[in-house]
Amino acid sequence: FPLDVIRNFSIIAHIDHGKSTLADRLLELTGTIKKKETGKNEQVLDKLKVERERGITVKAQTASMVHSSNGKSHLLNLIDTPGHVDFAWEVSRSLAACQGALLLVDASQGVQAQSISVFHIAKERGLTIIPVLNKIDLPAAQPERIAAQMQSTFGINPADILSISAKTGKGVESVLQAVIDRIPAPQSDKNAPAKAFLFDSLYDRYRGVISLVNIQNGILRKGDKIASCHTRKKYEIAEIGIMYPEEVSTDILCPGQVGYIACNMKESSEAHIGDTLHRVGEPVPPMPGFKPSKAMVYAGIFPVDSSDFPKLEESIKRLTLTDRSTLHMDVFRQRLEDEYDANIIITAPTVPYKVLYRDGTEKFISNPTEFPDMSDSTTKVSEIQEPIVKASIIVPEEYFGDMMELCYSRRAEELDHRYLDAGSDASSSRIILTCVIPLSEIVTDFFDQLKSRSSGFASFDYEDAGYQKSDLAKMVFLLNGKPVDALALIVHRSAQDTIGRAWVKKLHKVIPRQLFEVPIQAAIGKKVIARETLSANRADVTAGLYGGHYERKLKHLENQKEGKKRLKRIGTVDLPQEAFFDILKR
Ligand code: GTP
């Protein structure tokens, strides 16, 4: 395929607006996949879903298609972008392999938070955007109104919008034609040193990591020795080809093409999204703007039964080895919990804090136990900063007050809002609310709160906004005067009393009474913030049994002895492991 007939594009959309459905229709229409009989399609999707849930394969929908227009065959490469709100950076990376994008908007739901964020990412990358209104078959569809919304939000000319139903197939042909007519061909130099842009990866049990690449310059062949610009590691291409829609070996990839490379990479972590591959001995400048993905959320994981440790370690290794998307905490938690029947405890997530020292050095910490004691007058720390994000929330007007309240309770700043539908009747207007909010405030239940307080109508997106000075402190909990390291927390000063009191109350509830009185305290530095006292109790497990039941008495005493083995001794207080986990779980 000469360059001028190649088109590289993505479908960008808010979740559920029909990205996968449209991709399927495009693949069917071009004969890349067989059109399934009604009903069968569902099954195929279902199968994928089961696989996804079991963590066996997570299919990226990157595929090549051939389509004829004006008697000329075109090679259309559809490049998948991750659908989750937390993968904004990866969306930006996948879009770097494209010249155009289909901006898909649900004609009944209208523009949502992610529609806006992905639009801006595509715009910044200079992509040609083809606006598409989907689901026009729905009775609730309001194509004209949503088109006006797209005009006011994105400056899109309503005349450029394609109206389709990905479900029925109506108008989908026009999408293919627009891809050919409106999106420019990639610009590549076939004589320049080979340069492949790595935008995604898959894991195959037999072949290891499969990198999805876009050939920016030159040609790559089977057997070529290649190297990564980022890791400097070297590989030999064992297999190379296109996704049609599964891997089809072609032994060669030419300029402008999109395809896969299998080169004996063992771990998914070797395939850095955004990395550039080149032939050994023919270095090329890497694609600009590459940054290795950085973990922004941390959590502790414990097996309830400590003898499960090796098994847990093994599973974690396997999950991170095979699947990049497990880098996402929710997916990861779900997978592990499925595998362990909730016999693991994942602690509340924390974020990486930045500690600045007087001598100009800095350090990132993610474990509360490493947090410096700011009340110490000899401290070498000058400032502590926390990661912040710029959040946008789109919500029907009637829920606006609740959203403001939620944002304020999470220390949001710079609140700003405007109407999304310019000049429309107020009764059904939606508002876009933007603010800067600490990352730590959204990593736990923010999204759930947002959904429940808006009856599911709010949509949310956020982007990294760097670090900001913050008044934080380490809160420790003391049982009988002894600190419990595993319970330490990093809290914002404004919330310290509330959090301290709530946790102390909870501890009081879950810790069984001991043979002596136990003070439970929350403290910051040397200052006690909250206190409860657990009164003494002499547990007599045989108290309820009267004479004669000798064997039963013995049995109870035996059980008690067994139970004691499972107690976790903290200070001088015996804490059953279950209670301990209960607290950690929050
Ligand atoms: P994620 O994979 O979660 O990002 O969703 P998606 O954007 O890929 O959406 P998907 O294709 O899974 O579609 C979401 C839902 O909308 C599914 O139930 C589809 O059957 C339905 N859907 C997609 N396109 C249409 C359409 O044109 N009309 C109607 N009525 N339903 C559609």
Coordinates of C-alpha atoms and ligand atoms in Angstrom, one line a residue:
F1 CA 0.0 0.0 0.0
P2 CA 1.5 3.4 -1.0
L3 CA 1.4 6.0 1.7
D4 CA -1.4 8.0 0.0
V5 CA -4.0 5.3 0.5
I6 CA -3.2 4.7 4.2
R7 CA -5.4 6.3 7.0
N8 CA -4.6 6.0 10.7
F9 CA -7.5 6.9 13.0
S10 CA -9.1 6.3 16.4
I11 CA -12.6 6.4 17.7
I12 CA -12.8 8.7 20.8
A13 CA -15.8 8.8 23.0
H14 CA -17.2 9.0 26.5
I15 CA -17.8 5.5 28.0
D16 CA -20.8 3.7 26.6
H17 CA -21.3 6.0 23.6
G18 CA -20.8 3.1 21.3
K19 CA -17.1 2.9 20.5
S20 CA -16.9 -0.9 20.4
T21 CA -20.2 -1.2 18.5
L22 CA -19.0 1.2 15.8
A23 CA -15.6 -0.6 15.6
D24 CA -17.4 -3.9 15.0
R25 CA -19.6 -2.4 12.3
L26 CA -16.6 -0.9 10.5
L27 CA -14.8 -4.3 10.6
E28 CA -17.9 -6.0 9.3
L29 CA -18.6 -3.5 6.5
T30 CA -15.0 -3.9 5.2
G31 CA -15.2 -7.7 5.5
T32 CA -12.5 -7.8 8.1
I33 CA -14.8 -9.8 10.3
K34 CA -17.8 -11.8 9.2
K35 CA -21.1 -10.2 9.9
K36 CA -22.6 -12.3 12.6
E37 CA -26.2 -13.5 12.6
T38 CA -28.4 -11.7 15.0
G39 CA -27.8 -12.9 18.5
K40 CA -24.4 -14.4 17.7
N41 CA -22.7 -11.0 18.0
E42 CA -23.8 -10.8 21.6
Q43 CA -22.1 -14.1 22.3
V44 CA -18.8 -13.1 20.9
L45 CA -18.9 -10.0 23.0
D46 CA -19.9 -12.0 26.1
K47 CA -17.1 -14.3 25.6
L48 CA -14.7 -11.4 25.5
K49 CA -16.2 -10.0 28.6
V50 CA -15.8 -13.2 30.5
E51 CA -12.2 -13.4 29.4
R52 CA -11.7 -9.8 30.5
E53 CA -13.1 -10.5 33.9
R54 CA -11.0 -13.6 34.3
G55 CA -7.9 -11.6 33.3
I56 CA -6.9 -14.0 30.6
T57 CA -6.8 -11.6 27.7
V58 CA -7.8 -8.0 27.3
K59 CA -8.2 -7.4 23.7
A60 CA -7.2 -4.1 22.2
Q61 CA -9.4 -3.2 19.3
T62 CA -6.7 -2.2 17.0
A63 CA -7.2 -3.5 13.5
S64 CA -6.5 -2.9 9.9
M65 CA -9.2 -2.9 7.2
V66 CA -9.2 -2.6 3.5
H67 CA -11.9 -0.4 1.9
S68 CA -12.4 0.6 -1.7
S69 CA -13.3 4.1 -2.7
N70 CA -13.4 5.4 -6.3
G71 CA -11.9 2.2 -7.5
K72 CA -8.9 2.6 -5.2
S73 CA -8.1 0.2 -2.3
H74 CA -7.4 2.0 1.0
L75 CA -5.7 0.6 4.1
L76 CA -7.6 1.9 7.1
N77 CA -5.9 1.4 10.5
L78 CA -8.2 1.7 13.5
I79 CA -6.1 2.3 16.6
D80 CA -7.7 1.6 19.9
T81 CA -7.7 4.1 22.8
P82 CA -8.3 3.0 26.4
G83 CA -11.8 3.8 27.5
H84 CA -11.3 4.5 31.1
V85 CA -11.1 8.0 32.7
D86 CA -7.9 7.2 34.4
F87 CA -6.0 6.5 31.2
A88 CA -5.9 10.0 29.7
W89 CA -2.2 9.9 29.2
E90 CA -2.4 6.7 27.4
V91 CA -5.2 8.0 25.2
S92 CA -2.8 10.8 24.2
R93 CA -0.2 8.2 23.4
S94 CA -2.4 6.2 21.1
L95 CA -3.6 9.3 19.4
A96 CA 0.1 10.1 18.6
A97 CA -0.1 7.2 16.1
C98 CA -3.1 8.7 14.2
Q99 CA -3.8 11.6 11.9
G100 CA -7.5 11.7 12.6
A101 CA -10.2 10.7 15.1
L102 CA -13.9 10.0 15.0
L103 CA -15.5 11.9 17.9
L104 CA -18.5 9.8 18.8
V105 CA -21.3 11.3 20.8
D106 CA -24.4 9.6 22.0
A107 CA -27.4 11.4 20.4
S108 CA -29.5 10.8 23.5
Q109 CA -26.9 11.6 26.2
G110 CA -25.0 14.4 24.5
V111 CA -21.6 15.7 25.3
Q112 CA -20.1 14.2 28.5
A113 CA -17.0 14.9 30.5
Q114 CA -14.8 12.5 28.6
S115 CA -16.1 13.7 25.2
I116 CA -14.5 17.0 26.1
S117 CA -11.3 15.7 27.5
V118 CA -10.6 13.4 24.5
F119 CA -11.6 16.1 22.1
H120 CA -9.0 18.4 23.6
I121 CA -6.3 15.7 23.5
A122 CA -7.0 15.0 19.9
K123 CA -7.1 18.8 19.1
E124 CA -3.8 19.4 20.8
R125 CA -2.2 16.6 18.7
G126 CA -3.4 18.4 15.6
L127 CA -5.7 15.5 14.5
T128 CA -8.5 15.9 12.0
I129 CA -11.7 15.4 13.9
I130 CA -14.7 13.8 12.3
P131 CA -17.8 14.4 14.5
V132 CA -20.2 11.6 14.6
L133 CA -23.6 11.4 16.4
N134 CA -24.4 7.9 17.3
K135 CA -27.6 6.1 18.5
I136 CA -29.9 8.1 16.3
D137 CA -32.3 5.1 16.3
L138 CA -33.1 5.7 20.0
P139 CA -36.5 7.3 20.6
A140 CA -34.8 9.6 23.1
A141 CA -32.2 10.8 20.5
Q142 CA -32.1 14.6 20.0
P143 CA -29.7 14.9 17.1
E144 CA -30.4 18.6 16.5
R145 CA -30.0 19.6 20.0
I146 CA -26.8 17.6 20.5
A147 CA -25.4 18.9 17.3
A148 CA -25.9 22.4 18.6
Q149 CA -24.2 21.3 21.8
M150 CA -21.2 20.1 19.8
Q151 CA -21.1 23.4 17.9
S152 CA -21.1 25.4 21.1
T153 CA -18.7 23.1 23.0
F154 CA -16.2 22.2 20.3
G155 CA -16.8 24.9 17.6
I156 CA -17.8 22.1 15.2
N157 CA -19.8 23.0 12.1
P158 CA -23.1 21.1 12.3
A159 CA -22.8 20.4 8.6
D160 CA -19.7 18.3 9.2
I161 CA -21.5 16.0 11.7
L162 CA -22.4 12.5 10.5
S163 CA -25.5 10.9 12.0
I164 CA -25.4 7.2 12.5
S165 CA -26.7 4.2 14.3
A166 CA -23.8 1.9 15.1
K167 CA -26.4 -0.6 16.2
T168 CA -28.5 -0.9 13.1
G169 CA -25.6 0.1 10.7
K170 CA -27.4 3.2 9.4
G171 CA -24.9 5.8 8.1
V172 CA -21.8 3.7 8.9
E173 CA -20.7 3.6 5.3
S174 CA -20.5 7.4 5.4
V175 CA -18.0 7.1 8.3
L176 CA -15.6 5.0 6.1
Q177 CA -15.9 7.5 3.3
A178 CA -15.2 10.5 5.6
V179 CA -12.2 8.7 7.0
I180 CA -10.8 8.4 3.5
D181 CA -11.9 11.9 2.4
R182 CA -11.1 14.0 5.4
I183 CA -8.2 12.4 7.2
P184 CA -4.8 13.1 5.7
A185 CA -2.4 10.2 4.9
P186 CA 0.6 9.7 7.2
Q187 CA 3.8 11.4 6.3
S188 CA 6.7 9.0 6.4
D189 CA 10.1 8.5 4.8
K190 CA 10.7 5.0 3.5
N191 CA 14.5 5.6 3.1
A192 CA 15.1 7.0 6.6
P193 CA 16.2 4.7 9.4
A194 CA 13.4 2.5 10.6
K195 CA 11.4 4.1 13.4
A196 CA 8.5 2.4 15.1
F197 CA 6.2 4.1 17.6
L198 CA 5.0 1.7 20.3
F199 CA 1.4 2.7 21.3
D200 CA 0.0 -0.4 23.0
S201 CA 0.8 -3.9 23.9
L202 CA -0.9 -7.3 24.4
Y203 CA 0.2 -10.4 26.2
D204 CA 0.2 -13.8 24.6
R205 CA 0.9 -16.9 26.7
Y206 CA 3.1 -18.4 24.1
R207 CA 4.8 -15.5 22.4
G208 CA 5.1 -13.2 25.4
V209 CA 4.5 -9.4 24.9
I210 CA 3.2 -8.3 21.6
S211 CA 3.9 -4.6 20.8
L212 CA 1.5 -2.7 18.7
V213 CA 3.4 -0.2 16.6
N214 CA 3.1 2.5 14.0
I215 CA 5.9 2.6 11.5
Q216 CA 6.9 6.3 11.2
N217 CA 9.8 5.9 8.9
G218 CA 11.7 3.1 7.1
I219 CA 10.9 -0.6 7.0
L220 CA 11.0 -3.3 9.6
R221 CA 11.3 -7.0 8.7
K222 CA 11.3 -10.3 10.5
G223 CA 14.7 -11.1 11.9
D224 CA 15.7 -7.4 12.3
K225 CA 17.6 -6.6 15.4
I226 CA 15.8 -3.7 17.2
A227 CA 16.3 -1.6 20.3
S228 CA 14.2 0.5 22.6
C229 CA 15.0 4.2 22.8
H230 CA 13.8 4.2 26.4
T231 CA 15.3 1.0 28.0
R232 CA 18.1 0.5 25.5
K233 CA 17.3 -3.2 25.6
K234 CA 17.8 -5.1 22.3
Y235 CA 15.5 -7.7 20.7
E236 CA 15.2 -9.7 17.5
I237 CA 11.9 -9.5 15.6
A238 CA 10.5 -13.1 15.7
E239 CA 7.2 -12.2 14.1
I240 CA 5.9 -9.1 12.4
G241 CA 2.5 -8.4 10.7
I242 CA -0.8 -6.6 10.8
M243 CA -3.9 -6.9 13.0
Y244 CA -6.5 -8.2 10.6
P245 CA -8.2 -8.3 13.0
E246 CA -6.1 -10.8 14.8
E247 CA -2.3 -11.1 14.2
V248 CA -1.6 -12.0 10.6
S249 CA 2.1 -12.4 9.9
T250 CA 3.4 -10.4 6.9
D251 CA 7.2 -10.5 7.7
I252 CA 7.4 -6.8 6.9
L253 CA 5.9 -3.5 8.0
C254 CA 6.2 -0.5 5.7
P255 CA 6.1 3.2 6.4
G256 CA 2.7 4.5 7.7
Q257 CA 1.5 1.0 8.5
V258 CA 0.2 -0.1 11.9
G259 CA 0.9 -3.6 13.1
Y260 CA 2.4 -5.9 15.7
I261 CA 5.9 -7.1 16.6
A262 CA 6.7 -10.1 18.7
C263 CA 10.3 -10.0 19.8
N264 CA 10.5 -12.1 23.0
M265 CA 9.8 -9.4 25.4
K266 CA 9.1 -11.3 28.6
E267 CA 7.2 -8.7 30.6
S268 CA 4.5 -6.1 29.8
S269 CA 6.6 -3.6 31.7
E270 CA 9.2 -3.8 29.0
A271 CA 6.8 -2.4 26.4
H272 CA 6.6 1.2 27.4
I273 CA 3.7 3.0 25.8
G274 CA 5.1 5.9 23.9
D275 CA 8.5 4.4 23.4
T276 CA 10.3 4.4 20.1
L277 CA 11.9 1.3 18.5
H278 CA 14.7 1.4 16.0
R279 CA 17.1 -0.9 14.3
V280 CA 20.3 -1.7 16.3
G281 CA 23.1 0.5 15.0
E282 CA 20.7 3.0 13.4
P283 CA 19.6 5.3 16.2
V284 CA 16.7 7.6 15.7
P285 CA 15.5 10.5 17.9
P286 CA 12.6 9.2 20.1
M287 CA 9.1 10.6 19.7
P288 CA 9.0 13.8 21.8
G289 CA 7.1 14.0 25.1
F290 CA 7.7 10.4 26.2
K291 CA 7.5 9.9 29.9
P292 CA 7.5 6.4 31.5
S293 CA 4.2 5.8 33.2
K294 CA 4.4 6.7 36.9
A295 CA 2.4 5.1 39.7
M296 CA 0.1 7.7 41.3
V297 CA -1.8 5.5 43.7
Y298 CA -0.4 3.1 46.2
A299 CA -2.0 0.5 48.5
G300 CA -0.9 -2.2 50.8
I301 CA -2.1 -5.8 50.1
F302 CA -2.3 -8.5 52.8
P303 CA -3.5 -12.0 52.7
V304 CA -5.9 -12.7 55.7
D305 CA -4.0 -15.9 56.3
S306 CA -0.3 -15.1 56.3
S307 CA 0.5 -18.6 54.9
D308 CA -1.0 -17.3 51.6
F309 CA 1.8 -14.8 51.1
P310 CA 3.7 -16.8 48.5
K311 CA 0.5 -17.5 46.5
L312 CA -0.5 -13.9 46.7
E313 CA 2.9 -12.7 45.5
E314 CA 2.8 -15.1 42.6
S315 CA -0.6 -13.9 41.5
I316 CA 0.4 -10.2 41.7
K317 CA 3.4 -11.0 39.6
R318 CA 1.4 -12.8 37.0
L319 CA -1.2 -10.1 36.8
T320 CA 1.3 -7.3 36.4
L321 CA 3.3 -9.4 34.0
T322 CA 0.5 -10.1 31.6
D323 CA -1.7 -7.1 31.6
R324 CA -1.0 -3.5 31.5
S325 CA -4.5 -2.6 32.5
T326 CA -4.0 -4.1 35.9
L327 CA -2.0 -1.0 36.6
H328 CA -5.4 0.3 37.3
M329 CA -6.2 -0.2 40.9
D330 CA -9.9 -1.0 40.5
V331 CA -9.2 -3.6 37.9
F332 CA -6.4 -5.0 39.9
R333 CA -8.4 -5.2 43.1
Q334 CA -11.3 -6.9 41.3
R335 CA -9.0 -9.5 39.8
L336 CA -7.3 -10.3 43.1
E337 CA -10.5 -10.4 45.0
D338 CA -12.0 -12.8 42.4
E339 CA -9.1 -15.0 42.8
Y340 CA -9.0 -14.9 46.6
D341 CA -12.7 -14.7 47.6
A342 CA -12.0 -11.5 49.4
N343 CA -9.4 -13.3 51.5
I344 CA -7.1 -10.4 51.0
I345 CA -7.2 -6.9 52.4
I346 CA -6.3 -3.9 50.3
T347 CA -5.6 -0.8 52.3
A348 CA -7.1 2.5 51.5
P349 CA -5.1 4.0 48.6
T350 CA -2.5 6.7 49.2
V351 CA -0.8 9.0 46.7
P352 CA 2.9 10.0 46.4
Y353 CA 3.7 13.1 48.4
K354 CA 6.6 15.3 47.7
V355 CA 8.9 16.3 50.6
L356 CA 11.1 19.4 50.0
Y357 CA 14.1 19.8 52.2
R358 CA 15.9 23.0 53.3
D359 CA 19.0 22.0 51.4
G360 CA 17.0 22.0 48.1
T361 CA 16.6 18.2 47.7
E362 CA 13.3 16.4 47.5
K363 CA 11.9 13.0 48.0
F364 CA 8.6 11.2 47.2
I365 CA 6.9 9.2 49.8
S366 CA 3.9 6.9 49.5
N367 CA 4.0 5.1 52.8
P368 CA 2.7 7.0 55.8
T369 CA 5.4 5.6 58.1
E370 CA 8.0 7.5 56.1
F371 CA 6.2 10.8 56.6
P372 CA 8.4 13.4 58.5
D373 CA 7.4 14.7 61.9
M374 CA 6.7 18.3 61.1
S375 CA 6.3 19.3 64.8
D376 CA 9.9 18.5 65.3
S377 CA 11.7 21.9 65.6
T378 CA 14.9 20.5 64.2
T379 CA 13.2 19.3 61.0
K380 CA 15.2 19.6 57.8
V381 CA 11.9 19.7 55.8
S382 CA 10.8 23.0 54.3
E383 CA 7.6 22.0 52.7
I384 CA 5.3 19.1 51.8
Q385 CA 3.4 19.0 48.6
E386 CA 0.6 16.7 47.4
P387 CA -0.5 15.8 43.8
I388 CA -3.5 17.7 42.5
V389 CA -5.7 17.2 39.4
K390 CA -7.9 19.4 37.3
A391 CA -11.3 17.9 37.4
S392 CA -14.3 18.6 35.2
I393 CA -17.8 17.4 36.1
I394 CA -20.8 17.7 33.8
V395 CA -24.1 17.5 35.6
P396 CA -27.8 18.4 35.1
E397 CA -28.5 21.8 36.7
E398 CA -30.7 20.3 39.5
Y399 CA -27.7 18.4 40.9
F400 CA -25.4 21.3 40.7
G401 CA -25.6 22.2 44.4
D402 CA -24.9 18.7 45.5
M403 CA -21.8 18.6 43.3
M404 CA -20.5 21.9 44.7
E405 CA -21.0 20.5 48.2
L406 CA -19.2 17.3 47.3
C407 CA -16.3 19.2 45.7
Y408 CA -15.9 21.6 48.7
S409 CA -15.9 18.7 51.1
R410 CA -13.0 17.3 49.1
R411 CA -11.0 20.5 49.4
A412 CA -11.7 21.6 45.8
E413 CA -10.5 25.0 44.8
E414 CA -10.9 27.4 41.9
L415 CA -14.4 26.3 41.3
D416 CA -15.7 27.6 38.0
H417 CA -18.9 26.7 36.1
R418 CA -20.8 27.4 32.9
Y419 CA -23.7 26.1 31.0
L420 CA -23.1 23.5 28.4
D421 CA -26.1 24.2 26.2
A422 CA -25.9 27.8 25.2
G423 CA -29.3 29.5 25.3
S424 CA -31.4 26.4 25.8
D425 CA -34.3 26.2 28.1
A426 CA -33.2 26.0 31.8
S427 CA -35.2 23.0 32.7
S428 CA -32.9 20.5 31.0
S429 CA -29.7 22.5 31.1
R430 CA -26.4 20.9 32.1
I431 CA -23.5 22.6 33.8
I432 CA -19.8 21.9 33.4
L433 CA -18.0 22.4 36.7
T434 CA -14.2 22.6 36.8
C435 CA -12.0 22.7 39.8
V436 CA -8.6 21.8 41.2
I437 CA -8.8 19.0 43.7
P438 CA -6.2 16.9 45.6
L439 CA -5.6 13.5 44.0
S440 CA -5.9 11.9 47.5
E441 CA -9.5 13.1 47.7
I442 CA -10.7 11.4 44.5
V443 CA -8.9 8.0 44.8
T444 CA -11.3 6.5 47.2
D445 CA -15.0 7.0 46.9
F446 CA -15.3 10.2 44.9
F447 CA -16.6 8.7 41.8
D448 CA -19.2 6.6 43.7
Q449 CA -20.3 9.7 45.6
L450 CA -20.5 11.7 42.4
K451 CA -22.7 9.1 40.8
S452 CA -25.0 8.5 43.8
R453 CA -25.5 12.2 44.5
S454 CA -26.5 12.9 40.9
S455 CA -28.7 9.8 40.4
G456 CA -26.0 8.6 37.9
F457 CA -26.2 11.6 35.7
A458 CA -22.9 13.3 36.5
S459 CA -19.9 12.5 34.3
F460 CA -16.4 13.1 35.5
D461 CA -12.9 13.4 34.1
Y462 CA -9.6 14.7 35.4
E463 CA -6.1 15.4 34.3
D464 CA -2.8 15.7 36.2
A465 CA -2.1 19.2 37.4
G466 CA 1.2 18.7 39.2
Y467 CA 1.9 19.3 42.9
Q468 CA 0.8 21.9 45.4
K469 CA 2.0 22.9 48.9
S470 CA -0.3 21.4 51.5
D471 CA -0.8 21.4 55.2
L472 CA -0.5 17.7 55.9
A473 CA 0.4 15.6 58.9
K474 CA 1.0 12.1 59.9
M475 CA -1.7 10.7 62.2
V476 CA -0.7 7.7 64.3
F477 CA -2.9 5.5 66.5
L478 CA -1.8 4.3 69.9
L479 CA -3.1 1.3 71.7
N480 CA -2.2 1.3 75.3
G481 CA 0.3 4.0 74.5
K482 CA 2.1 2.1 71.7
P483 CA 1.8 3.3 68.1
V484 CA 0.5 0.9 65.5
D485 CA 2.5 1.5 62.3
A486 CA 0.2 -0.2 59.9
L487 CA -2.6 2.2 60.9
A488 CA -0.7 5.4 60.3
L489 CA -2.4 7.9 57.9
I490 CA -1.5 11.1 56.1
V491 CA -4.2 13.6 56.7
H492 CA -4.9 17.2 55.8
R493 CA -4.9 19.4 58.9
S494 CA -8.3 20.7 58.3
A495 CA -9.8 17.2 58.6
Q496 CA -7.6 15.8 61.3
D497 CA -10.1 16.1 64.2
T498 CA -12.9 14.5 62.3
I499 CA -10.8 11.7 61.0
G500 CA -9.1 11.1 64.3
R501 CA -12.4 10.9 66.2
A502 CA -14.0 8.6 63.6
W503 CA -11.1 6.2 63.5
V504 CA -10.7 6.0 67.3
K505 CA -14.5 5.2 67.5
K506 CA -14.1 2.5 64.9
L507 CA -11.1 1.0 66.7
H508 CA -13.1 1.0 69.9
K509 CA -15.8 -0.9 68.3
V510 CA -13.7 -3.6 66.7
I511 CA -11.1 -4.3 69.3
P512 CA -12.2 -6.9 71.8
R513 CA -12.0 -6.0 75.4
Q514 CA -8.9 -7.0 77.1
L515 CA -8.2 -8.1 80.7
F516 CA -7.1 -4.6 81.4
E517 CA -8.2 -1.1 80.4
V518 CA -6.9 0.0 77.0
P519 CA -6.6 3.7 76.0
I520 CA -7.1 4.1 72.2
Q521 CA -5.6 7.4 70.9
A522 CA -5.1 9.3 67.7
A523 CA -2.1 11.6 67.7
I524 CA -0.3 14.0 65.5
G525 CA 3.3 14.4 66.7
K526 CA 2.9 14.5 70.5
K527 CA -0.5 15.9 70.5
V528 CA -3.5 13.6 71.1
I529 CA -6.4 14.5 68.8
A530 CA -9.0 11.9 70.0
R531 CA -9.3 9.2 72.7
E532 CA -11.6 6.4 73.7
T533 CA -11.1 4.0 76.5
L534 CA -11.8 0.3 76.2
S535 CA -12.9 -0.9 79.6
A536 CA -11.5 -4.1 81.0
N537 CA -13.2 -7.5 80.6
R538 CA -12.4 -10.9 81.9
A539 CA -13.6 -13.2 79.3
D540 CA -14.7 -16.6 80.7
V541 CA -15.7 -18.8 77.8
T542 CA -17.0 -21.5 80.1
A543 CA -19.2 -19.2 82.1
G544 CA -22.4 -20.3 80.3
L545 CA -21.8 -24.0 80.9
Y546 CA -23.0 -25.6 84.1
G547 CA -21.5 -28.7 85.8
G548 CA -21.4 -32.0 84.1
H549 CA -20.5 -30.7 80.6
Y550 CA -16.9 -31.5 81.2
E551 CA -16.0 -32.4 77.6
R552 CA -17.7 -29.3 76.2
K553 CA -15.8 -27.2 78.7
L554 CA -12.5 -28.7 77.7
K555 CA -13.4 -28.2 74.0
H556 CA -14.2 -24.5 74.6
L557 CA -10.9 -24.0 76.3
E558 CA -9.1 -25.7 73.5
N559 CA -10.8 -23.5 71.0
Q560 CA -9.8 -20.5 73.0
K561 CA -6.2 -21.6 72.9
E562 CA -6.4 -22.0 69.1
G563 CA -8.0 -18.6 68.7
K564 CA -5.2 -17.0 70.7
K565 CA -2.7 -18.2 68.2
R566 CA -4.4 -16.1 65.6
L567 CA -4.2 -13.0 67.6
K568 CA -2.0 -10.2 66.6
R569 CA -0.1 -8.8 69.5
I570 CA 0.2 -5.1 69.2
G571 CA 1.9 -3.4 72.2
T572 CA 0.4 -5.3 75.0
V573 CA -3.0 -5.6 73.3
D574 CA -4.2 -8.7 71.5
L575 CA -5.9 -7.7 68.3
P576 CA -7.6 -10.4 66.3
Q577 CA -6.4 -10.3 62.7
E578 CA -10.0 -9.9 61.5
A579 CA -10.4 -6.7 63.5
F580 CA -7.1 -5.4 62.3
F581 CA -8.1 -5.9 58.7
D582 CA -11.5 -4.5 59.4
I583 CA -9.9 -1.2 60.4
L584 CA -7.5 -1.2 57.5
K585 CA -10.3 -1.8 55.1
R586 CA -12.1 1.4 56.2
Ligands
GTP1 P1 -16.9 1.2 26.5 O1 -16.3 -0.1 25.9 O2 -17.5 0.9 27.9 O3 -16.1 2.4 26.4 O4 -18.2 1.4 25.7 P2 -18.3 1.8 24.2 O5 -18.2 3.2 24.0 O6 -17.4 0.9 23.5 O7 -19.8 1.4 24.0 P3 -20.4 0.1 23.4 O8 -20.1 -0.1 22.0 O9 -20.1 -1.0 24.3 O10 -22.0 0.5 23.5 C1 -22.6 0.8 24.7 C2 -24.0 0.4 24.6 O11 -24.7 1.2 23.7 C3 -24.2 -1.1 24.2 O12 -25.3 -1.6 24.9 C4 -24.6 -1.0 22.7 O13 -25.4 -2.0 22.3 C5 -25.3 0.4 22.7 N1 -25.2 1.0 21.4 C6 -24.1 1.3 20.7 N2 -24.5 1.9 19.5 C7 -25.8 2.0 19.5 C8 -26.7 2.6 18.6 O14 -26.4 3.1 17.5 N3 -28.0 2.5 18.9 C9 -28.5 2.0 20.1 N4 -29.8 2.0 20.4 N5 -27.6 1.4 21.0 C10 -26.3 1.5 20.7

